Amino acid sequence: MKPTSSYDIIVVGSGPAGQKAAIQGAKAGKRVALIEQEQGIGGNCVYRGTIPSKTLRESAVQFERMKRSSEVFEGGLRLDVPLASLLLRLDEVIKAHESYMANQLTRNGVTYRHGRAKLLSPHDVQLEAVDGACQTLKAETIVLATGSRPRSIPDIPIDHEHILDSDSILSMIYLPRSLAVLGGGVIACEYAAMFALLGVEVTIIDKAERPLSFLDKEIVELFQHSLQRQGGRFYSRHTVKEVAWDGVSSVVAQLANGMVVKSEKMLVALGRQPNVEELNLEAAGLSLDETGWLPVNEYGQTAVPHIYAAGDLLGPPSLASRAMEQGRRAVSHALGLPVGEAVNQIPIGIYTIPEIASIGLDEEQAATRYRGPIVGRARFTEIAKGQITGSCDGLLKLIADPSGERLLGVQIVGEDATELIHLGQMALQNGATIDRFIDTIFSFPTFAEAYRVAALDILGQRRKRQGTVQAA
Ligand SMILES: Cc1cc2nc3c(=O)[nH]c(=O)nc-3n(C[C@H](O)[C@H](O)[C@H](O)COP(=O)(O)OP(=O)(O)OC[C@H]3O[C@@H](n4cnc5c(N)ncnc54)[C@H](O)[C@@H]3O)c2cc1C
């Protein structure tokens, strides 16, 4: 056993949450140790989540753009295309990301420790190196940022060859002819959209009435239409009774209503669970709550005040941007630095095809809080950029209060939605009025023009409403 090392802050996990926590501590002049069990720095985000999935998505989107120009380019995707050839840039992207992150940690003086962390007491962490050697690290503050992994479902035998989860889906050697996707959440819909666009016959099976049920209904409907046009199917309100590989060529899913869905591969995306088993939470007096996640206050403080937690470990929504902010916020609070506003204006960006993005209230939420909110719409078919690019599956909705003056939310589906949303986010954060979008001159042609078109739609409805009131 090596002698004990002492730090001001120990951060466990080097994903977006852990990295930002460590950098924040180091920038404040503290001695910080960052512990990571995997070979590389970056967490799920880099190796199994955001970066690999978005690299495949980029290939699918490029393929789709070429298809839109089918009068110029002939041919389609080969049926036996190796998946690796659609992920050619992945190694390059990961290397660039790794080197940027490693430099950032070194530059800021964060001590990187490779190994598995386990709590021994509220201030002591055991670091077990790859060769089995153990050392105790001590700290005033501990930040747990160990992330999450696909939720395991007892009755679904994931073999990572035929029945896969989001950690193994990209290990498929070839694009399958057909893919059944269990679940209607973000990961399920993103992969369903990508594979459908690449010519795979995709069937989503979910117990909910519609996929992405936490989002604006009209926005999701446009995504569903687009998926259907690519040949994708959505079996709503279906539960799966049994799943098995038939030993020859198909994964067979028996649904509760007697239906049988056969596919070459299956992606199981039925939620996530926190990575806590190795942490030995009890040794520090911590436990998960009844929802199965680690409870914290608005600063990320657990029941033991000097132990903080951040990122996916805290449960949905699982977003890298949210994880980073939580990591930064936790350490700022621990050090008595200003933490800034509560994290209530984080945009949701979903990389389906087309993309979906959301900030603030959606139409349904606004209707439950206000009597008669006004909704302005701009369809991408009305926008020159939409017509030029041929990406007409798009809709931007501005949600305004009943006076039609105050912006309450922005909901977008369509190309570049995850970029466009930031304009709405800035407007919301700065209390911009609907008229502000009308007075703003946008470059032409851009998708951003949709903001002005939707605002003009609200103006028209507002005038009508005022006219009705005056007439009455
Ligand atoms: C398929 C997929 C696509 C996604 N796409 C997006 C996207 O487009 N945009 C977006 O914002 N988010 C996306 N996400 C979510 C995003 O990846 C997560 O929100 C983010 O990675 C969470 O960061 P984190 O730091 O909490 O955890 P993680 O990134 O999971 O990192 C946790 C780290 O802790 C380490 N660890 C765990 N236990 C220990 C231990 N005992 N000792 C030492 N180290 C330990 C793990 O090895 C891991 O490296 C996606 C996720 C998936 C699965």
XYZ file of C-alpha atoms and ligand atoms in Angstrom:
525
model
C 0.000 0.000 0.000
C 1.440 3.362 -1.087
C 1.450 6.265 1.434
C -1.659 8.458 1.592
C -1.744 11.530 -0.704
C -3.723 14.624 0.223
C -5.538 17.011 -2.114
C -7.978 19.872 -1.723
C -10.381 18.270 -4.184
C -10.732 14.744 -5.537
C -12.872 14.338 -8.644
C -13.974 10.844 -9.645
C -14.676 10.436 -13.388
C -13.218 12.371 -16.315
C -16.362 12.892 -18.404
C -17.713 16.390 -19.079
C -18.838 16.801 -15.433
C -15.561 15.633 -13.880
C -13.363 17.610 -16.254
C -15.133 20.906 -15.635
C -15.144 20.277 -11.881
C -11.406 19.583 -11.889
C -10.541 22.589 -14.060
C -12.678 24.900 -11.941
C -10.875 23.738 -8.773
C -7.422 24.059 -10.336
C -8.182 27.532 -11.708
C -9.033 28.574 -8.153
C -5.530 27.487 -7.123
C -6.528 24.236 -5.418
C -4.665 20.909 -5.553
C -6.950 18.665 -7.564
C -6.728 14.944 -8.356
C -8.877 13.600 -11.196
C -9.407 9.829 -11.097
C -10.460 7.894 -14.188
C -10.725 4.131 -14.509
C -10.646 3.998 -18.312
C -7.506 4.293 -20.402
C -8.547 7.579 -21.976
C -9.892 10.851 -20.584
C -13.317 12.134 -21.610
C -15.884 9.665 -20.285
C -18.818 8.145 -22.033
C -19.246 11.304 -24.027
C -16.075 10.649 -26.018
C -15.920 6.869 -26.308
C -19.488 5.558 -26.335
C -21.899 8.499 -26.449
C -21.930 11.895 -28.057
C -18.820 11.786 -30.218
C -19.161 8.322 -31.828
C -22.908 8.696 -32.406
C -22.525 12.152 -33.922
C -19.720 10.924 -36.172
C -22.023 8.264 -37.624
C -24.761 10.863 -37.889
C -22.518 13.120 -39.929
C -22.012 10.287 -42.468
C -25.766 9.677 -42.607
C -26.494 13.370 -43.109
C -23.885 13.692 -45.852
C -25.401 10.659 -47.545
C -28.823 12.270 -47.306
C -27.556 15.520 -48.856
C -26.180 13.527 -51.768
C -29.512 11.745 -52.131
C -31.224 15.149 -52.323
C -28.999 15.873 -55.333
C -29.836 12.559 -56.989
C -30.199 14.232 -60.355
C -26.480 14.936 -60.278
C -25.091 11.993 -58.269
C -25.989 8.460 -59.220
C -26.148 5.405 -56.979
C -26.787 4.683 -53.301
C -25.137 3.057 -50.350
C -23.882 -0.538 -50.824
C -25.863 -3.052 -48.803
C -22.776 -4.700 -47.311
C -21.160 -1.448 -46.240
C -18.850 -1.957 -43.224
C -19.960 0.258 -40.364
C -16.343 1.258 -39.740
C -16.228 2.944 -43.138
C -19.004 5.275 -41.971
C -16.977 6.101 -38.855
C -13.711 6.870 -40.602
C -13.211 10.194 -38.874
C -13.917 8.804 -35.406
C -10.297 8.013 -34.439
C -9.214 11.429 -35.611
C -11.999 13.172 -33.664
C -11.282 11.182 -30.482
C -7.521 11.812 -30.700
C -8.065 15.539 -31.182
C -10.463 15.613 -28.239
C -8.135 13.551 -25.995
C -5.140 15.712 -26.700
C -7.114 18.919 -26.103
C -8.414 17.590 -22.767
C -5.045 16.217 -21.608
C -3.379 19.567 -22.407
C -6.060 21.456 -20.556
C -5.610 19.312 -17.420
C -1.802 19.597 -17.531
C -1.899 23.338 -18.246
C -4.097 23.881 -15.206
C -2.021 21.624 -12.962
C -4.658 18.917 -12.354
C -3.111 15.635 -11.182
C -4.482 12.827 -13.335
C -4.687 9.423 -11.639
C -5.538 6.353 -13.660
C -7.444 3.759 -11.662
C -10.720 2.851 -10.003
C -12.004 4.987 -7.131
C -13.840 3.659 -4.089
C -14.959 5.639 -1.060
C -13.432 4.417 2.200
C -14.924 7.135 4.417
C -16.376 10.649 3.931
C -12.861 12.042 3.234
C -10.895 9.002 2.015
C -10.899 7.533 -1.463
C -9.140 4.331 -2.400
C -7.445 4.387 -5.787
C -6.911 0.940 -7.258
C -4.428 1.012 -10.130
C -4.623 -1.321 -13.117
C -1.955 -3.597 -11.574
C -4.076 -3.945 -8.429
C -1.920 -1.628 -6.271
C -4.008 0.493 -3.907
C -3.432 3.925 -2.436
C -5.571 6.109 -0.196
C -6.219 9.693 -1.308
C -7.631 12.276 1.113
C -9.489 15.485 0.316
C -11.529 18.280 1.853
C -13.978 18.096 -1.056
C -14.962 15.123 -3.196
C -16.869 15.375 -6.470
C -18.471 12.203 -7.805
C -18.937 12.316 -11.588
C -19.063 8.671 -12.538
C -21.820 8.951 -15.153
C -24.350 6.328 -16.172
C -24.656 3.284 -18.401
C -27.480 1.570 -20.323
C -30.114 0.231 -17.944
C -30.079 -3.552 -17.879
C -33.449 -5.205 -18.215
C -33.612 -8.693 -16.674
C -35.721 -10.245 -19.458
C -33.745 -8.902 -22.399
C -30.581 -10.910 -23.074
C -28.180 -8.316 -24.481
C -25.375 -10.301 -26.146
C -23.718 -7.280 -27.817
C -23.731 -9.191 -31.112
C -27.351 -9.457 -32.185
C -29.075 -7.695 -29.290
C -27.108 -4.560 -28.568
C -27.229 -1.481 -26.372
C -25.935 2.039 -26.978
C -22.466 0.997 -25.743
C -22.163 -1.783 -28.335
C -24.313 -0.680 -31.294
C -21.369 0.807 -33.167
C -19.389 -2.432 -32.841
C -21.588 -3.998 -35.561
C -19.372 -4.989 -38.465
C -21.872 -4.331 -41.251
C -24.973 -2.219 -41.537
C -27.845 -4.628 -40.827
C -30.758 -4.939 -43.242
C -33.193 -4.380 -40.394
C -33.021 -2.991 -36.862
C -35.660 -3.106 -34.119
C -35.196 -0.340 -31.555
C -36.682 -0.804 -28.083
C -37.511 2.538 -26.499
C -38.692 5.926 -27.679
C -36.236 8.209 -25.903
C -33.400 10.350 -27.204
C -30.802 7.630 -27.845
C -33.424 5.349 -29.452
C -34.695 8.068 -31.785
C -31.263 9.392 -32.719
C -29.977 5.959 -33.736
C -33.293 5.048 -35.419
C -33.083 8.187 -37.580
C -29.455 7.590 -38.553
C -29.903 3.954 -39.489
C -33.154 4.628 -41.387
C -31.389 7.277 -43.444
C -28.609 4.786 -44.201
C -31.190 2.437 -45.710
C -31.736 0.115 -42.730
C -35.341 -0.982 -42.173
C -36.007 0.474 -38.706
C -38.862 -0.334 -36.320
C -39.154 1.532 -33.029
C -41.176 -0.293 -30.364
C -42.223 1.665 -27.299
C -44.903 1.615 -24.631
C -45.581 5.359 -24.933
C -48.083 6.843 -27.342
C -45.374 8.783 -29.152
C -41.594 8.962 -29.095
C -39.818 11.793 -27.229
C -42.997 12.357 -25.269
C -41.381 15.101 -23.141
C -41.208 17.377 -26.188
C -43.722 19.530 -28.100
C -46.149 17.193 -29.882
C -46.238 19.049 -33.192
C -42.438 19.185 -33.351
C -42.113 15.452 -32.715
C -44.773 14.690 -35.324
C -42.579 16.253 -38.001
C -39.695 14.028 -36.929
C -42.015 11.009 -37.061
C -43.144 11.890 -40.606
C -39.563 12.216 -41.681
C -38.702 8.829 -40.142
C -41.674 7.229 -41.867
C -40.612 8.686 -45.204
C -37.261 6.950 -44.727
C -39.149 3.691 -44.223
C -39.035 3.754 -40.423
C -41.969 2.465 -38.359
C -43.105 3.369 -34.893
C -45.093 0.787 -32.921
C -46.549 2.834 -30.078
C -48.215 1.500 -26.929
C -46.526 -1.866 -27.296
C -44.708 -3.735 -24.585
C -42.210 -6.436 -25.260
C -42.816 -9.786 -23.591
C -39.767 -11.651 -24.728
C -36.723 -11.132 -26.904
C -34.463 -13.878 -28.259
C -31.936 -14.519 -31.025
C -33.248 -17.419 -33.127
C -29.755 -18.810 -33.646
C -29.924 -18.371 -37.423
C -30.692 -14.927 -38.750
C -33.147 -12.963 -36.660
C -33.798 -11.375 -33.313
C -37.387 -12.224 -32.462
C -39.404 -9.864 -30.261
C -42.725 -11.157 -28.923
C -44.995 -8.263 -28.075
C -47.622 -8.426 -25.342
C -50.481 -8.179 -27.879
C -49.240 -11.287 -29.706
C -47.401 -9.481 -32.502
C -43.965 -10.716 -33.479
C -41.250 -8.381 -34.799
C -38.218 -9.980 -36.473
C -35.071 -8.049 -37.264
C -31.439 -8.754 -38.048
C -30.280 -6.692 -35.060
C -31.904 -5.048 -32.082
C -30.923 -1.899 -30.190
C -32.168 -1.823 -26.596
C -32.397 1.782 -25.390
C -34.655 1.626 -22.352
C -33.040 4.215 -20.111
C -29.884 4.557 -18.055
C -28.660 3.655 -14.574
C -26.016 5.391 -12.424
C -22.446 4.069 -12.156
C -22.306 3.682 -8.384
C -21.663 0.011 -7.662
C -17.869 0.452 -7.449
C -18.095 3.647 -5.415
C -19.018 2.087 -2.078
C -21.363 4.987 -1.285
C -22.340 3.558 2.115
C -18.788 4.052 3.436
C -19.351 7.792 3.149
C -22.918 7.654 4.446
C -24.568 8.070 1.020
C -27.315 6.164 -0.750
C -29.525 6.425 -3.834
C -33.083 7.703 -3.478
C -36.274 5.829 -4.395
C -35.910 6.875 -8.069
C -32.563 5.084 -8.192
C -30.384 8.211 -8.579
C -28.087 10.078 -6.175
C -29.993 12.957 -4.530
C -28.340 16.387 -4.385
C -29.381 19.988 -3.761
C -29.243 22.766 -6.392
C -25.465 23.049 -5.965
C -24.850 19.339 -6.376
C -24.278 18.810 -2.641
C -25.151 15.325 -1.409
C -26.392 14.450 2.065
C -22.737 14.707 3.165
C -22.066 18.439 2.572
C -18.444 18.197 1.343
C -19.285 15.399 -1.132
C -20.772 16.718 -4.364
C -22.096 14.890 -7.413
C -22.535 16.075 -10.992
C -23.546 14.862 -14.438
C -25.396 11.761 -15.562
C -24.988 10.206 -12.130
C -27.855 12.479 -11.073
C -30.304 11.154 -13.664
C -31.992 12.576 -16.741
C -31.839 14.678 -18.829
C -28.453 13.296 -19.827
C -26.712 16.119 -21.610
C -23.008 16.854 -21.799
C -23.698 20.597 -21.493
C -25.676 20.071 -18.303
C -22.997 17.766 -16.887
C -20.293 20.393 -17.501
C -22.327 23.125 -15.832
C -23.090 20.919 -12.827
C -19.387 20.069 -12.416
C -18.362 23.725 -12.551
C -21.170 24.742 -10.233
C -20.415 22.077 -7.619
C -16.784 23.116 -7.215
C -17.636 26.828 -7.262
C -20.063 26.239 -4.408
C -17.596 24.114 -2.455
C -14.995 26.895 -2.708
C -17.426 29.667 -1.850
C -17.138 31.212 -5.346
C -20.133 32.773 -7.103
C -22.146 29.963 -8.715
C -24.326 32.027 -11.055
C -27.958 31.459 -11.915
C -29.648 28.099 -11.323
C -29.330 25.703 -14.253
C -32.852 26.204 -15.595
C -32.167 27.513 -19.082
C -30.160 24.706 -20.646
C -31.263 24.064 -24.212
C -32.216 20.546 -25.177
C -30.556 19.490 -28.428
C -31.559 16.192 -29.999
C -29.656 14.911 -33.005
C -32.424 13.091 -34.732
C -32.734 13.700 -38.473
C -34.027 16.362 -38.687
C -32.644 17.807 -35.460
C -34.910 18.899 -32.611
C -34.180 21.656 -30.119
C -36.096 23.186 -27.264
C -35.778 25.962 -24.707
C -38.350 27.330 -22.298
C -42.019 26.386 -22.480
C -43.617 24.342 -25.251
C -47.171 24.911 -26.482
C -48.788 22.468 -24.067
C -46.861 23.711 -21.037
C -47.678 27.321 -21.904
C -51.374 26.456 -22.251
C -51.472 24.974 -18.756
C -49.817 28.053 -17.221
C -51.405 30.878 -19.234
C -54.884 31.359 -20.596
C -54.472 31.563 -24.377
C -50.768 31.796 -25.173
C -50.028 32.786 -28.769
C -47.949 30.454 -30.925
C -46.113 31.768 -33.977
C -45.003 29.278 -36.613
C -42.447 29.426 -39.395
C -42.232 26.401 -41.664
C -38.932 25.865 -43.413
C -40.877 25.615 -46.687
C -41.587 29.348 -46.266
C -37.907 30.158 -45.730
C -35.621 30.647 -48.734
C -32.805 28.637 -47.074
C -35.180 25.718 -46.568
C -36.204 25.810 -50.229
C -32.617 26.159 -51.466
C -31.235 23.322 -49.331
C -34.264 21.135 -49.919
C -34.501 20.570 -46.158
C -38.143 21.509 -45.895
C -38.956 19.225 -42.931
C -38.643 22.102 -40.538
C -40.763 24.145 -38.169
C -39.848 26.852 -35.688
C -42.423 27.733 -33.033
C -42.233 30.812 -30.866
C -44.418 30.554 -27.798
C -45.627 33.909 -26.463
C -47.787 34.929 -23.516
C -51.475 35.847 -24.164
C -50.512 39.464 -24.945
C -48.295 38.169 -27.741
C -45.431 40.258 -26.447
C -43.416 38.138 -24.037
C -41.414 35.175 -25.282
C -41.975 31.999 -23.224
C -40.230 29.367 -25.279
C -38.823 28.239 -28.601
C -39.330 24.808 -30.147
C -37.615 23.806 -33.371
C -37.415 20.785 -35.629
C -35.297 20.948 -38.775
C -31.793 21.313 -40.116
C -29.498 23.226 -37.748
C -32.161 23.305 -35.008
C -29.504 22.654 -32.349
C -27.594 25.749 -33.515
C -30.659 27.929 -34.094
C -31.969 27.391 -30.576
C -29.226 29.558 -29.071
C -30.744 32.665 -30.572
C -33.973 31.866 -28.727
C -31.995 31.069 -25.584
C -30.302 34.496 -25.650
C -33.635 36.180 -26.281
C -35.240 34.369 -23.347
C -32.342 35.055 -21.015
C -32.387 38.756 -21.898
C -36.153 39.141 -21.749
C -36.392 40.067 -25.454
C -39.894 40.758 -26.732
C -41.519 39.188 -29.795
C -41.252 42.565 -31.545
C -37.491 42.434 -31.142
C -37.403 39.587 -33.678
C -39.483 41.698 -36.077
C -37.137 44.682 -35.748
C -34.040 42.537 -36.255
C -32.525 42.253 -39.718
C -31.427 38.705 -40.454
C -29.026 37.702 -43.218
C -30.705 36.251 -46.259
C -30.985 33.377 -46.911
C -30.630 31.822 -43.443
C -32.677 29.462 -41.285
C -32.511 32.157 -38.582
C -35.012 34.163 -40.629
C -37.583 31.706 -39.294
C -37.529 33.664 -36.032
C -38.785 36.783 -37.827
C -41.424 34.871 -39.792
C -42.750 33.234 -36.606
C -42.749 36.594 -34.802
C -44.732 38.152 -37.660
C -47.208 35.285 -37.325
C -47.632 36.208 -33.636
C -48.031 39.875 -34.567
C -50.849 38.963 -36.982
C -52.653 36.940 -34.307
C -52.100 39.687 -31.746
C -53.702 42.292 -34.007
C -56.631 39.987 -34.685
C -57.082 39.432 -30.959
C -56.906 43.170 -30.249
C -59.393 43.810 -33.085
C -61.785 41.269 -31.614
C -61.524 42.873 -28.165
C -62.152 46.376 -29.601
C -65.103 45.147 -31.676
C -66.577 43.555 -28.559
C -25.337 7.231 -27.507
C -25.267 8.524 -26.736
C -25.326 9.725 -27.414
C -25.271 10.932 -26.717
N -25.344 12.092 -27.417
C -25.299 13.275 -26.754
C -25.353 14.506 -27.455
O -25.428 14.534 -28.675
N -25.325 15.664 -26.740
C -25.236 15.667 -25.369
O -25.217 16.744 -24.752
N -25.186 14.513 -24.678
C -25.212 13.326 -25.334
N -25.135 12.150 -24.628
C -25.056 12.212 -23.162
C -23.627 12.543 -22.691
O -22.723 11.610 -23.212
C -23.625 12.517 -21.181
O -24.592 13.422 -20.705
C -22.264 12.891 -20.611
O -21.268 12.019 -21.057
C -22.333 12.825 -19.082
O -21.112 13.195 -18.545
P -20.622 12.675 -17.123
O -19.341 13.387 -16.882
O -21.699 12.794 -16.147
O -20.388 11.109 -17.291
P -19.552 10.223 -18.296
O -19.260 10.929 -19.558
O -20.278 8.932 -18.372
O -18.162 9.976 -17.568
C -18.069 9.265 -16.367
C -16.656 8.741 -16.225
O -16.496 8.218 -14.913
C -15.655 7.089 -14.973
N -15.879 6.269 -13.773
C -17.013 5.633 -13.396
N -16.854 5.016 -12.220
C -15.570 5.243 -11.839
C -14.790 4.856 -10.719
N -15.306 4.130 -9.714
N -13.495 5.253 -10.668
C -12.945 6.001 -11.659
N -13.645 6.400 -12.755
C -14.929 6.029 -12.827
C -16.111 6.396 -16.233
O -15.120 5.516 -16.723
C -16.342 7.582 -17.162
O -15.193 7.876 -17.919
C -25.168 10.927 -25.304
C -25.088 9.709 -24.614
C -25.130 8.522 -25.316
C -25.036 7.213 -24.555
